[in-house]
PDB file of C-alpha atoms in Angstrom:
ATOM      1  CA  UNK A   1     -43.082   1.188  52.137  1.00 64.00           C
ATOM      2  CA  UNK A   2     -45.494   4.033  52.747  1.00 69.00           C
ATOM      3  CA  UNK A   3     -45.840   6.776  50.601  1.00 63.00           C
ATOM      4  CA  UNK A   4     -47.658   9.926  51.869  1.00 64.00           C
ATOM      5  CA  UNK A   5     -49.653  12.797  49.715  1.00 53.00           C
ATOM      6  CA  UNK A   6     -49.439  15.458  50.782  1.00 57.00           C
ATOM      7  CA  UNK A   7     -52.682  18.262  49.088  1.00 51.00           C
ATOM      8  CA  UNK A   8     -51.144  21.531  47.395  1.00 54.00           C
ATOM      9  CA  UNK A   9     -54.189  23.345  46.182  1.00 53.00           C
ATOM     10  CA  UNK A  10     -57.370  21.793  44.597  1.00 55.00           C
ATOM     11  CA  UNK A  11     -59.400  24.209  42.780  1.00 53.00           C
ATOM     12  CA  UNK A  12     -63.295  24.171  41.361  1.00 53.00           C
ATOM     13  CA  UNK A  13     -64.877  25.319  37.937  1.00 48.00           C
ATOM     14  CA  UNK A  14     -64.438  23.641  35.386  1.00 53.00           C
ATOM     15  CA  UNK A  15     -63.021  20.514  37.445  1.00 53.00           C
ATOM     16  CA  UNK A  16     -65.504  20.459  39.613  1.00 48.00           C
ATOM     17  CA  UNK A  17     -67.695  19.603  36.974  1.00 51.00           C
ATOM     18  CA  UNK A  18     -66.194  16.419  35.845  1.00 51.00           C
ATOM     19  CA  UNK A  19     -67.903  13.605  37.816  1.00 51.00           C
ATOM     20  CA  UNK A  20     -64.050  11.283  37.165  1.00 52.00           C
ATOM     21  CA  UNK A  21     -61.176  11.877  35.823  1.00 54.00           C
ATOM     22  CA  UNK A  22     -59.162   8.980  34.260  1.00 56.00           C
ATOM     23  CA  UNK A  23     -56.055  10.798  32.619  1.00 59.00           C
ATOM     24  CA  UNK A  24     -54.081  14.009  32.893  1.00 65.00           C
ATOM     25  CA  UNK A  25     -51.105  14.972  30.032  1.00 65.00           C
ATOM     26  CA  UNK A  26     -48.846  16.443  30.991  1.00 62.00           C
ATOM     27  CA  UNK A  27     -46.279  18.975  29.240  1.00 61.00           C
ATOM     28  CA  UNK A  28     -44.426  21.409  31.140  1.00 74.00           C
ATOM     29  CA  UNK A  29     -46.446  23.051  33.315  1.00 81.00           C
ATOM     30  CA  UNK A  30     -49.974  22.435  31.393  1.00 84.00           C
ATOM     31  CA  UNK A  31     -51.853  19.780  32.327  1.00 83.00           C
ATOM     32  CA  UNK A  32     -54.348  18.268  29.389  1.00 85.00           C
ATOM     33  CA  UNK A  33     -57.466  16.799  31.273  1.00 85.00           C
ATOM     34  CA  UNK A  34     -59.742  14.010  30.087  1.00 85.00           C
ATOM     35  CA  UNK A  35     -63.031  15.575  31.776  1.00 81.00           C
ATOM     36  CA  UNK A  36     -65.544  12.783  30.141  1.00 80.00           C
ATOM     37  CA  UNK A  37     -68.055  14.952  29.300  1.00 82.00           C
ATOM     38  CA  UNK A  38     -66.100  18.274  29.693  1.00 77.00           C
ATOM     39  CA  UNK A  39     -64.260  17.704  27.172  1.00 86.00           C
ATOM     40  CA  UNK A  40     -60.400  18.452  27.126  1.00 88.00           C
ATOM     41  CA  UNK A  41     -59.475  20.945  29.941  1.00 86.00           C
ATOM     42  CA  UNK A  42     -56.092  23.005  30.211  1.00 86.00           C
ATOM     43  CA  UNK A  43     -54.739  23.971  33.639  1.00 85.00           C
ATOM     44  CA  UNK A  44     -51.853  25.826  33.725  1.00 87.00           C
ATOM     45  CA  UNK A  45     -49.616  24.114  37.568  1.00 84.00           C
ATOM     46  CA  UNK A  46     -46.549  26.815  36.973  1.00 88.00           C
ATOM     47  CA  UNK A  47     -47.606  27.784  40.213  1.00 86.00           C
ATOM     48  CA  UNK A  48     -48.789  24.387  41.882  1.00 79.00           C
ATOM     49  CA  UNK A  49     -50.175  26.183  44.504  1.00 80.00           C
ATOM     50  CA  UNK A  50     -52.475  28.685  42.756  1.00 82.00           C
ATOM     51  CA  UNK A  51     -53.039  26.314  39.060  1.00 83.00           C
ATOM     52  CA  UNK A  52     -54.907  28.351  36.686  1.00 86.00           C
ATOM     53  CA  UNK A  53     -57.675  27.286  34.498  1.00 87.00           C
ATOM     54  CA  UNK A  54     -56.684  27.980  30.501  1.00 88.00           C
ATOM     55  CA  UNK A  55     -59.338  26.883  28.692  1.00 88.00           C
ATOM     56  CA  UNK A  56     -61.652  23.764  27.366  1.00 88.00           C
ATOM     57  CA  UNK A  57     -61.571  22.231  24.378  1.00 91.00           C
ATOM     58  CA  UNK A  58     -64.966  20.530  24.273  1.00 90.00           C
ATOM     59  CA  UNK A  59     -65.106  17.034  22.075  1.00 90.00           C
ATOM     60  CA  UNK A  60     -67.849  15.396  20.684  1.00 90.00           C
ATOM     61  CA  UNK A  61     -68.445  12.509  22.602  1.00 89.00           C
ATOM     62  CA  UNK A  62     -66.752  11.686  26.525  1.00 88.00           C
ATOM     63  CA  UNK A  63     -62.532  12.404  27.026  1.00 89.00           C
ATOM     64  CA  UNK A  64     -61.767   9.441  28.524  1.00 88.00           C
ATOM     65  CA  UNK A  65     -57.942   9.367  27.623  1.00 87.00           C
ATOM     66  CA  UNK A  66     -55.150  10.630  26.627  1.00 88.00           C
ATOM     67  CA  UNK A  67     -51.745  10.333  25.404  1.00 88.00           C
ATOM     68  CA  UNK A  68     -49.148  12.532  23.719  1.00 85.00           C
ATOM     69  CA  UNK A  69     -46.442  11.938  21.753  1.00 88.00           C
ATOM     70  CA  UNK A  70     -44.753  15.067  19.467  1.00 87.00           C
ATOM     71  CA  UNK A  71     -46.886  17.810  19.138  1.00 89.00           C
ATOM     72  CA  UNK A  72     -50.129  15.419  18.872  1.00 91.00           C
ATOM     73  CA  UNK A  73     -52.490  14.650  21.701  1.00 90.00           C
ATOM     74  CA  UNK A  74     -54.462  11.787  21.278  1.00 90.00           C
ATOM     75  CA  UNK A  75     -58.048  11.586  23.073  1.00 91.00           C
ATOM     76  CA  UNK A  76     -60.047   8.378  23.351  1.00 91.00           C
ATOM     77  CA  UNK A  77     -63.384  10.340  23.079  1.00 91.00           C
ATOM     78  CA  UNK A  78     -65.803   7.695  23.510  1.00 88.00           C
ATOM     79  CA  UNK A  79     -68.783   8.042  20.866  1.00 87.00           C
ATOM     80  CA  UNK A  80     -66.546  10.428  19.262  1.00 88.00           C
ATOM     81  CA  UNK A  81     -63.736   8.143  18.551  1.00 92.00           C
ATOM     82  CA  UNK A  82     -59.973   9.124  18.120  1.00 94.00           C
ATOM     83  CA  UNK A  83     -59.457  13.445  18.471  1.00 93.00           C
ATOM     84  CA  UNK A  84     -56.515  14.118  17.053  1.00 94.00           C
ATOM     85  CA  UNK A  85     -55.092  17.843  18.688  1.00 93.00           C
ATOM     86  CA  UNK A  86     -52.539  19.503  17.873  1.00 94.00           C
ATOM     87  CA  UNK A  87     -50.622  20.870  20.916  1.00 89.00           C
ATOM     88  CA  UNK A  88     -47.794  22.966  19.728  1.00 89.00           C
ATOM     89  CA  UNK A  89     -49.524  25.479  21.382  1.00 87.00           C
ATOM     90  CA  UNK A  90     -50.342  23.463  24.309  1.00 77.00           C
ATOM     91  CA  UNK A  91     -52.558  25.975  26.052  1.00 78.00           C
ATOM     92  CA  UNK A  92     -54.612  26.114  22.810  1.00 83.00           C
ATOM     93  CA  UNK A  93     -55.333  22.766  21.628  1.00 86.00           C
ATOM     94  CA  UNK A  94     -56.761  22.716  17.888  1.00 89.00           C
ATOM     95  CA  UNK A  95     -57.391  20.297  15.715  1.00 85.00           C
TER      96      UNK A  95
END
């Protein structure tokens, strides 16, 4: 079986600073990015052809991953250890 991708819109600053990305969150139409070193970033994909940048919440150490259960996301931050965010507002994490 072959499954084809097919690229809607790719977008630079802040992604294009992130030299990998290993996880994405997602929760309606905001996407949570583990940016390593750029911390937490929040696209908004309502419109997947023109996403939309929201904001960065910068961590201590390196977003590596992420998972979200509730109103919680969970970032493996590397040095930083376990962020805890609360995402009610899920284009402005806090924690």
């Amino acid at each position: 079986m072959e499954i084809q991708l097919t690229l809607v819109k790719s977008f630079g600053w802040p992604l294009a600073d992130i030299d990998r990305t290993d996880a994405v969150s997602l929760f309606d139409f905001i996407r949570h990015v583990a940016g390593k070193s750029g911390g937490v970033i929040v696209v908004n994909t309502s419109n997947p052809e023109s996403p939309k940048y929201v904001t960065t919440y910068n961590t201590d150490g390196e977003a590596w991953d992420l998972y979200k259960e509730g109103n919680y996301l969970y970032v493996a931050d590397k040095s930083g250890g376990l962020v805890i965010l609360n995402v009610s507002n899920p284009e402005n994490p806090s924690l």
